[in-house]
Coordinates of C-alpha atoms in Angstrom, one line a residue:
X1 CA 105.6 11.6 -19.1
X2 CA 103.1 14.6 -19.6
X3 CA 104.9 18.1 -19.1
X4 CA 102.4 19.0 -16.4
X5 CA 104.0 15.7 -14.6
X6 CA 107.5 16.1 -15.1
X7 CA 106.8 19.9 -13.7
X8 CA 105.3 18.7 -10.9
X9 CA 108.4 16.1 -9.9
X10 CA 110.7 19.0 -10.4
X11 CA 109.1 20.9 -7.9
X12 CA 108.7 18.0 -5.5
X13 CA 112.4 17.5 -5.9
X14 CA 113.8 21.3 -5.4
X15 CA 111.2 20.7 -2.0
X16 CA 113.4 18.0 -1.8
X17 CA 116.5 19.8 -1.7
X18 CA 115.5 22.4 0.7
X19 CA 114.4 20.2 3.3
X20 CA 110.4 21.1 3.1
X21 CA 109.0 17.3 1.7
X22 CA 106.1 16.6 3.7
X23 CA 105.0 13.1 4.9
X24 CA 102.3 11.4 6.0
X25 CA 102.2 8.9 9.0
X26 CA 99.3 7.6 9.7
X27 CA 98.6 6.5 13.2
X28 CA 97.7 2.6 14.4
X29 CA 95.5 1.5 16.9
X30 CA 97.8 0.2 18.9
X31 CA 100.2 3.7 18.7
X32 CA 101.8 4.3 22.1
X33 CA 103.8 6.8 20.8
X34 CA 103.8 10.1 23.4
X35 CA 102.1 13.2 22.3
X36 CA 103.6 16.2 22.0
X37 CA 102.8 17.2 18.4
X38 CA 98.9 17.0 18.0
X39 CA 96.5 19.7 19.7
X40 CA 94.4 17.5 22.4
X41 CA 95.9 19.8 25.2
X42 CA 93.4 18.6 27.7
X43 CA 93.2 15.4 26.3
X44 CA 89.4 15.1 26.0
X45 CA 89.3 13.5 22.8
X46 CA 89.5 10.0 24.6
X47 CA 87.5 11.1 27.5
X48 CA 84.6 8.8 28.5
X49 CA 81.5 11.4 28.6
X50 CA 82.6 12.6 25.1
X51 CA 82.9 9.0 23.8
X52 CA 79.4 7.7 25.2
X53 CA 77.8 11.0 24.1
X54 CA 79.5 10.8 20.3
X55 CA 78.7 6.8 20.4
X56 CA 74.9 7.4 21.0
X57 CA 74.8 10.3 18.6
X58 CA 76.2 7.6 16.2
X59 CA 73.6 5.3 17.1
X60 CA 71.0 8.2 16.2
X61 CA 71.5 9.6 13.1
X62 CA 74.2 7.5 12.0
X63 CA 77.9 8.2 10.6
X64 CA 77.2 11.4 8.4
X65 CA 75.1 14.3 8.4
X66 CA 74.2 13.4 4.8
X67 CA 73.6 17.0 3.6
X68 CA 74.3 20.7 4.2
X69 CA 73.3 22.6 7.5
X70 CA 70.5 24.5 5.3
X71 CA 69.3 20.7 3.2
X72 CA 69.3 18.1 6.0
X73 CA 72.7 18.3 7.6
X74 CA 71.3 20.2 11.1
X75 CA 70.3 18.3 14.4
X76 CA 69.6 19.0 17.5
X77 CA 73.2 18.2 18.2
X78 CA 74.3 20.9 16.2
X79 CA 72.0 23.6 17.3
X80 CA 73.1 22.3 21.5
X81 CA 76.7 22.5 20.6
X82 CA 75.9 26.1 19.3
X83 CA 74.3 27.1 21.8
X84 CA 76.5 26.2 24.3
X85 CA 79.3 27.5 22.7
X86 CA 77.9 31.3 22.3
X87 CA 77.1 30.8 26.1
X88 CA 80.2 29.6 27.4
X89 CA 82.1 32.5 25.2
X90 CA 80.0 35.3 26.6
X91 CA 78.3 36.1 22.9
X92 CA 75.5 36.6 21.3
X93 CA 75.1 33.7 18.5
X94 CA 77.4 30.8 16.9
X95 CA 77.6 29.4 13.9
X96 CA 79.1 25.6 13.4
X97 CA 81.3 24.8 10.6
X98 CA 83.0 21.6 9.3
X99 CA 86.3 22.8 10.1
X100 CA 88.2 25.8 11.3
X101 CA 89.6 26.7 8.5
X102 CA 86.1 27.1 6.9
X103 CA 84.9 29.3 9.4
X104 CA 87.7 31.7 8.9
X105 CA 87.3 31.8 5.2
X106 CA 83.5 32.9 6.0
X107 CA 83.8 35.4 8.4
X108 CA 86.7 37.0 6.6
X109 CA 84.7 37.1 3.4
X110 CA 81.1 37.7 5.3
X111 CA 82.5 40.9 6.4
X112 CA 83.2 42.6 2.7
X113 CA 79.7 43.5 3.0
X114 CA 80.6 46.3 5.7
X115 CA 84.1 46.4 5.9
X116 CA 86.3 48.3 2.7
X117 CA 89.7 47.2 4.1
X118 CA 91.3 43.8 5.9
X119 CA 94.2 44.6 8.5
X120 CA 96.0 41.2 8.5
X121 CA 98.6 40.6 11.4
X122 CA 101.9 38.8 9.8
X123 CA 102.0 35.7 11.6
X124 CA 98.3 35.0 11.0
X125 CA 97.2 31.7 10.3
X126 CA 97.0 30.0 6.4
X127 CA 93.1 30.0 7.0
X128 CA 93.0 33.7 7.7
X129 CA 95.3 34.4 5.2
X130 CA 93.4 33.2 2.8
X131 CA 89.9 34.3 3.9
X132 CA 91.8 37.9 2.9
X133 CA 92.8 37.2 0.3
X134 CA 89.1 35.9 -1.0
X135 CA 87.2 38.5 0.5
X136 CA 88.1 41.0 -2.3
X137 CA 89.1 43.4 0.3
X138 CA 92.2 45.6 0.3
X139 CA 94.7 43.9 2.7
X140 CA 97.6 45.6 5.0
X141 CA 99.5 43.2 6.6
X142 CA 100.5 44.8 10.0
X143 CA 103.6 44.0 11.9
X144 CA 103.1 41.2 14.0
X145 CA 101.5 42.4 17.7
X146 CA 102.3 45.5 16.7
X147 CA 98.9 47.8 17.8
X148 CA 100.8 50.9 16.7
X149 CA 101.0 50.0 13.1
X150 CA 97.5 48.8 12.9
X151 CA 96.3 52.2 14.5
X152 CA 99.1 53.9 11.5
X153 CA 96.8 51.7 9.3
X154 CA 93.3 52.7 10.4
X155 CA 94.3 56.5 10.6
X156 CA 95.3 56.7 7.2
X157 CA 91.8 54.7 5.9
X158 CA 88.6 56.8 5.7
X159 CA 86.5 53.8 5.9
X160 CA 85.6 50.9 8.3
X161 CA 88.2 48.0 8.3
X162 CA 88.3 45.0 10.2
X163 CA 91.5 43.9 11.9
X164 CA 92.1 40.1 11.7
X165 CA 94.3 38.2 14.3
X166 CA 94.8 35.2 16.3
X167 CA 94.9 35.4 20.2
X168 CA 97.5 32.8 20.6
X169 CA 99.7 32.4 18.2
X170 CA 99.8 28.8 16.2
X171 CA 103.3 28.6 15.4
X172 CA 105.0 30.3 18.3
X173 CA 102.5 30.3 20.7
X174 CA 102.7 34.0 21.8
X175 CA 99.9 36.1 23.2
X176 CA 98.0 39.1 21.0
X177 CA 97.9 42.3 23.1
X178 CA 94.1 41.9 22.6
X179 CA 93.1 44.7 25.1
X180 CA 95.4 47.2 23.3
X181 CA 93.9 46.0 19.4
X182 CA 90.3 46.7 21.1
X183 CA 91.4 50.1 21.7
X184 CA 93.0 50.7 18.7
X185 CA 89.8 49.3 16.5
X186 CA 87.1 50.5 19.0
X187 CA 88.6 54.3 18.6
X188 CA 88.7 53.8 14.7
X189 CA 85.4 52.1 14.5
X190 CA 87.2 49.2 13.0
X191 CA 85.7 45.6 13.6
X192 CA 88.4 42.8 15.7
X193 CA 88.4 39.5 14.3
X194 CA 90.1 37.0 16.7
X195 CA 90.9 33.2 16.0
X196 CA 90.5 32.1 19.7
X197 CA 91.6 28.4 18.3
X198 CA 94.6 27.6 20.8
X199 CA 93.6 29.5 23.5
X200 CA 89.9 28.3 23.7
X201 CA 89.4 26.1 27.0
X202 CA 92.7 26.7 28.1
X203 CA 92.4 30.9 29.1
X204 CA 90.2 32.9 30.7
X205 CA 87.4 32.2 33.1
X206 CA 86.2 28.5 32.9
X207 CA 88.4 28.1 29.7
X208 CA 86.3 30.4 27.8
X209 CA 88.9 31.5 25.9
X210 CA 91.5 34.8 25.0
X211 CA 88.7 37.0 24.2
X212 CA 87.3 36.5 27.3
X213 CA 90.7 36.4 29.0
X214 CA 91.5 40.2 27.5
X215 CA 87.7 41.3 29.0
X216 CA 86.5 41.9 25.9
X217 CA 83.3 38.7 25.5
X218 CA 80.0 40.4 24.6
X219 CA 81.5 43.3 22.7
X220 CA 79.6 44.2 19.8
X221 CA 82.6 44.6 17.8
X222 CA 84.7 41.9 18.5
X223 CA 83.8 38.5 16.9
X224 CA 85.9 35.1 17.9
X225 CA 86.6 32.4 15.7
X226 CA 87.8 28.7 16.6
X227 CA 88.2 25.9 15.6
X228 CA 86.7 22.6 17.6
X229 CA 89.8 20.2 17.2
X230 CA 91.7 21.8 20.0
X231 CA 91.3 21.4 23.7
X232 CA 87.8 20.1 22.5
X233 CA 89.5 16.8 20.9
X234 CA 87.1 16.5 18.2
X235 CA 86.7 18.4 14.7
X236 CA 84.5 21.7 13.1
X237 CA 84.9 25.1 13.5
X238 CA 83.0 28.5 15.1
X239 CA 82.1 32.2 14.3
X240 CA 80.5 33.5 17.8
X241 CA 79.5 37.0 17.5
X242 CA 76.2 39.4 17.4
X243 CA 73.5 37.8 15.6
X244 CA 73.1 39.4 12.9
X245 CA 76.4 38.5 11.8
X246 CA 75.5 34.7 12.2
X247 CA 72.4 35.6 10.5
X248 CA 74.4 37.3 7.5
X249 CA 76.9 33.8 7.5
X250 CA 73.4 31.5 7.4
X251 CA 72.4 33.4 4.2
X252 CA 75.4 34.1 2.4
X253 CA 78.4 32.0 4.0
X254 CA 79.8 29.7 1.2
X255 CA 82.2 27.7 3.3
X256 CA 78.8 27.2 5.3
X257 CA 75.9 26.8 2.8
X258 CA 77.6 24.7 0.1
X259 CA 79.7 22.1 2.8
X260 CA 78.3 19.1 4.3
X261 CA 77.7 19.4 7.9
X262 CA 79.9 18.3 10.8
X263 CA 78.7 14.4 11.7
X264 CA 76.1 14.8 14.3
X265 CA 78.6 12.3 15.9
X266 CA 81.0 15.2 16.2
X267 CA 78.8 17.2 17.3
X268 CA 77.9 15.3 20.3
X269 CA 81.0 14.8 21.2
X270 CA 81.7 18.1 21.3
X271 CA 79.6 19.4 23.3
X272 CA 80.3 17.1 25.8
X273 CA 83.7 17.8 25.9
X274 CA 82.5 21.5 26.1
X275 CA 80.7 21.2 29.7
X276 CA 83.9 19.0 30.8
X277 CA 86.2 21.7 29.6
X278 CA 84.1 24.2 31.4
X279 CA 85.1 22.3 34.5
X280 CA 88.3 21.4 33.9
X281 CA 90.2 23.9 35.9
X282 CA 92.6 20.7 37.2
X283 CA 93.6 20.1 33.9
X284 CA 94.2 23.6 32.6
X285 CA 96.3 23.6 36.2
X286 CA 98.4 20.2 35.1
X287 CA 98.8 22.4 31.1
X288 CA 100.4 24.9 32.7
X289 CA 102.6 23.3 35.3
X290 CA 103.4 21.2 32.2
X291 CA 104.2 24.0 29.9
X292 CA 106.6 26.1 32.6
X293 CA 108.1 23.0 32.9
X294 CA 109.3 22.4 29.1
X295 CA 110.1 26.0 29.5
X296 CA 112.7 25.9 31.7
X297 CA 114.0 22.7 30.7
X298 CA 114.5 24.0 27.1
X299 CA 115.4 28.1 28.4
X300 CA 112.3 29.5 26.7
X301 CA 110.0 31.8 27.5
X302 CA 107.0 30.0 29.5
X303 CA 104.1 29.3 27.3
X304 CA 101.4 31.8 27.1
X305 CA 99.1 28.8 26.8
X306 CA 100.0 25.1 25.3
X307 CA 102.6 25.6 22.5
X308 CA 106.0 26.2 23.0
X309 CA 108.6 27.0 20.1
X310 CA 112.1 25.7 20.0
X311 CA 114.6 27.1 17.2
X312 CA 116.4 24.6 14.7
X313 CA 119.6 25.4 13.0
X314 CA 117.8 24.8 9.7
X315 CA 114.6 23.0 7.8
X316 CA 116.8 19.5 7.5
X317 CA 117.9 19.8 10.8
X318 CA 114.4 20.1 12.3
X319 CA 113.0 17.2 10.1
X320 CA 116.3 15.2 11.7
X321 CA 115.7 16.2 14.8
X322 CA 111.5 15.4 14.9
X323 CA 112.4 12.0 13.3
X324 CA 114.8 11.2 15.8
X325 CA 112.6 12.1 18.3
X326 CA 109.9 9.8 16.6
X327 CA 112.5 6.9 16.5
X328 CA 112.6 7.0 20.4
X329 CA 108.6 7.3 20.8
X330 CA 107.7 11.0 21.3
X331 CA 105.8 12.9 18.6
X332 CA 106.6 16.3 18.1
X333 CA 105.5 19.3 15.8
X334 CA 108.3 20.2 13.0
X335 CA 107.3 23.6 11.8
X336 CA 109.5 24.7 8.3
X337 CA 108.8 27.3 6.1
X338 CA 106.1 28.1 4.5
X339 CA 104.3 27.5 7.9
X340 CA 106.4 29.9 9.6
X341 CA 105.9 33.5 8.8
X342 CA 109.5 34.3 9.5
X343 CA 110.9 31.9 7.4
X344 CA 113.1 30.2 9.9
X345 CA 112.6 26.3 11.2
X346 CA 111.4 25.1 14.7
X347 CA 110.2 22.1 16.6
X348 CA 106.4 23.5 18.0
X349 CA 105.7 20.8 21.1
X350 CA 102.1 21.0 22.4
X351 CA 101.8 20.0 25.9
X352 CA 98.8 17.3 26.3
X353 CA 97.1 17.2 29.7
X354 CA 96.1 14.0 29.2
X355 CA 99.8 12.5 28.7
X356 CA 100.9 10.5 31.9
X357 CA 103.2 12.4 34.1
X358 CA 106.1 9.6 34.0
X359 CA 105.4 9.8 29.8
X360 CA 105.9 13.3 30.2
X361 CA 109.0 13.0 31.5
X362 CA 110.4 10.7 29.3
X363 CA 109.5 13.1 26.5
X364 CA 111.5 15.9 28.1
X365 CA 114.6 13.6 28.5
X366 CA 114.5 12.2 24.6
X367 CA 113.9 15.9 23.2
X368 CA 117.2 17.0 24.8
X369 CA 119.1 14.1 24.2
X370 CA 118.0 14.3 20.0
X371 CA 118.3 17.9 20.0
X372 CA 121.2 19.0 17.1

């Protein structure tokens, strides 16, 4: 075998050995396992307005966009979706991407033209990690929700930075102080960059988001990132923010310019489930019941939003634990380093809206009774 091989089974086995192999398991159509691991949190990706909407996209323009956004790749499905998506989050512009990671690599990188400095909370996700680190920016990584070391940060920098951050928090599902980091960066004259991607249709007025939730939509500093695979059951990614930034990400975003566009299909469907989320205050109510629920059944704090974070001994014992939960038909998260920024291992459960109540249930009973 090659040397480049046999270094690249070593590796896979000292994984191995510290409990962090990866696998994939592809879903069937006929799956009736019960969903508490994948991000649907109001369970719109089945629903029958986004479906029919998505279907006659399809019917349209077909299965791909066949091209970039700037070659042939843009529809009227995209530009709809964008529009709505700016409106419903109180700004000025958005810009659609292919995924949510994408759009973080772009605005992170986008904003080295004005920005000397990145201000990187700790427990940030991999996509804003690494829009930092491509940007060619200085980074500080700040204490997680800690707007006292950021404003440390910014007083000792002469320049402008921008302060990078997620509103709630992917892994453990905590909340960013959000109203405090405005004050810190708006005093500084330091831009906010929030990833709204797991708190988008679930908080704030109409869903709009934590952004809007913290009062701070429309501010001309503050620009909100997020992916669409979320509460909006489909796929893509958004920048929403003054127009000349979306301007600046049309002429000069790679992740934008040099990618294939989202399927109009996608983009149908999207904004479909958009104008259902905007009205779904009954199922943000049934999310939330939900999530106090797995709270107190579990004794942890009560969800800031849909993901809750329950401690394993150890990465081996979190993998034993989701797979035994698997055995007995309930899908949950298994979160092992180098996902978590802390380095220790957790099942992350996502409450679904869109899960029957008695299914519900039954996943509650077979966590406990699989826990280590």
């Amino acid at each position: 075998m090659a040397d480049w091989l046999e270094t690249l089974d070593r590796l896979a086995h000292e994984r191995a050995e510290a409990g962090l192999t990866r696998q994939l398991r592809p879903r069937t159509a006929g799956d009736t396992v019960i969903d508490l691991a994948g991000n649907d949190y109001l369970g719109l990706s089945g629903h029958p307005r986004v479906i029919a909407a998505a279907r006659q996209a399809l019917e349209t323009f077909g299965l791909g966009a066949t091209g970039s956004r700037l070659v042939r790749g843009s529809t009227d499905a995209h530009a709809a979706l964008e529009d709505a998506l700016a409106g419903w989050l109180g700004l000025d512009a958005a810009l659609v991407f292919s995924s949510g990671y994408l759009a973080n690599l772009a605005v992170v990188r986008a904003l080295s033209a004005v920005c000397d400095l990145v201000v990187s909370d700790a427990y940030n996700h991999a996509s804003l990690i690494d829009g930092c680190k491509i940007s060619g920016l200085p980074v500080r990584v700040a204490p997680h929700n800690d707007p006292a070391a950021v404003a440390a940060v910014l007083d000792a920098h002469p320049g402008r930075a921008a302060v990078v951050t997620e509103s709630v928090f992917s892994v453990d599902g905590d909340l960013a102080p959000l109203a405090e980091l405005h004050r810190v960066t708006s005093a500084r004259g330091a831009l906010l960059i929030v990833d709204d991607a797991h708190a988008l249709g679930l908080l704030g007025d109409s869903g709009a988001g934590g952004v809007a939730a913290a009062g701070l939509a429309g501010e001309p500093d503050v620009i909100v990132t997020a992916t669409l695979s979320k509460s909006l059951g489909g796929a893509g990614g958004v920048v929403a923010g003054p127009a000349a930034l979306v301007r600046h990400l049309v002429d000069t975003g790679r992740s934008f310019i040099y990618d294939t566009a989202p399927p109009p299909a996608v983009a149908a469907g999207v904004l479909a489930a958009v104008e259902v989320a905007r009205a779904a205050d009954d199922r943000r109510a049934v999310l939330f019941r939900r999530g106090a629920r797995l709270a107190a059944t579990l004794h942890r704090p009560v969800p800031a939003a849909g993901v809750l974070s329950v401690p394993a001994p150890g990465p081996e014992a979190a993998v034993t634990w989701a797979a035994d939960c698997r055995d007995n038909g309930v899908a949950v998260g298994c979160f092992r380093p180098p996902s978590t920024p802390d380095g220790s291992s957790r099942l992350r459960l996502t409450v679904n809206a869109g899960v029957p109540e008695e299914a519900f249930a039954r996943a509650l009973q077979v966590i406990l009774e699989c826990a280590p």
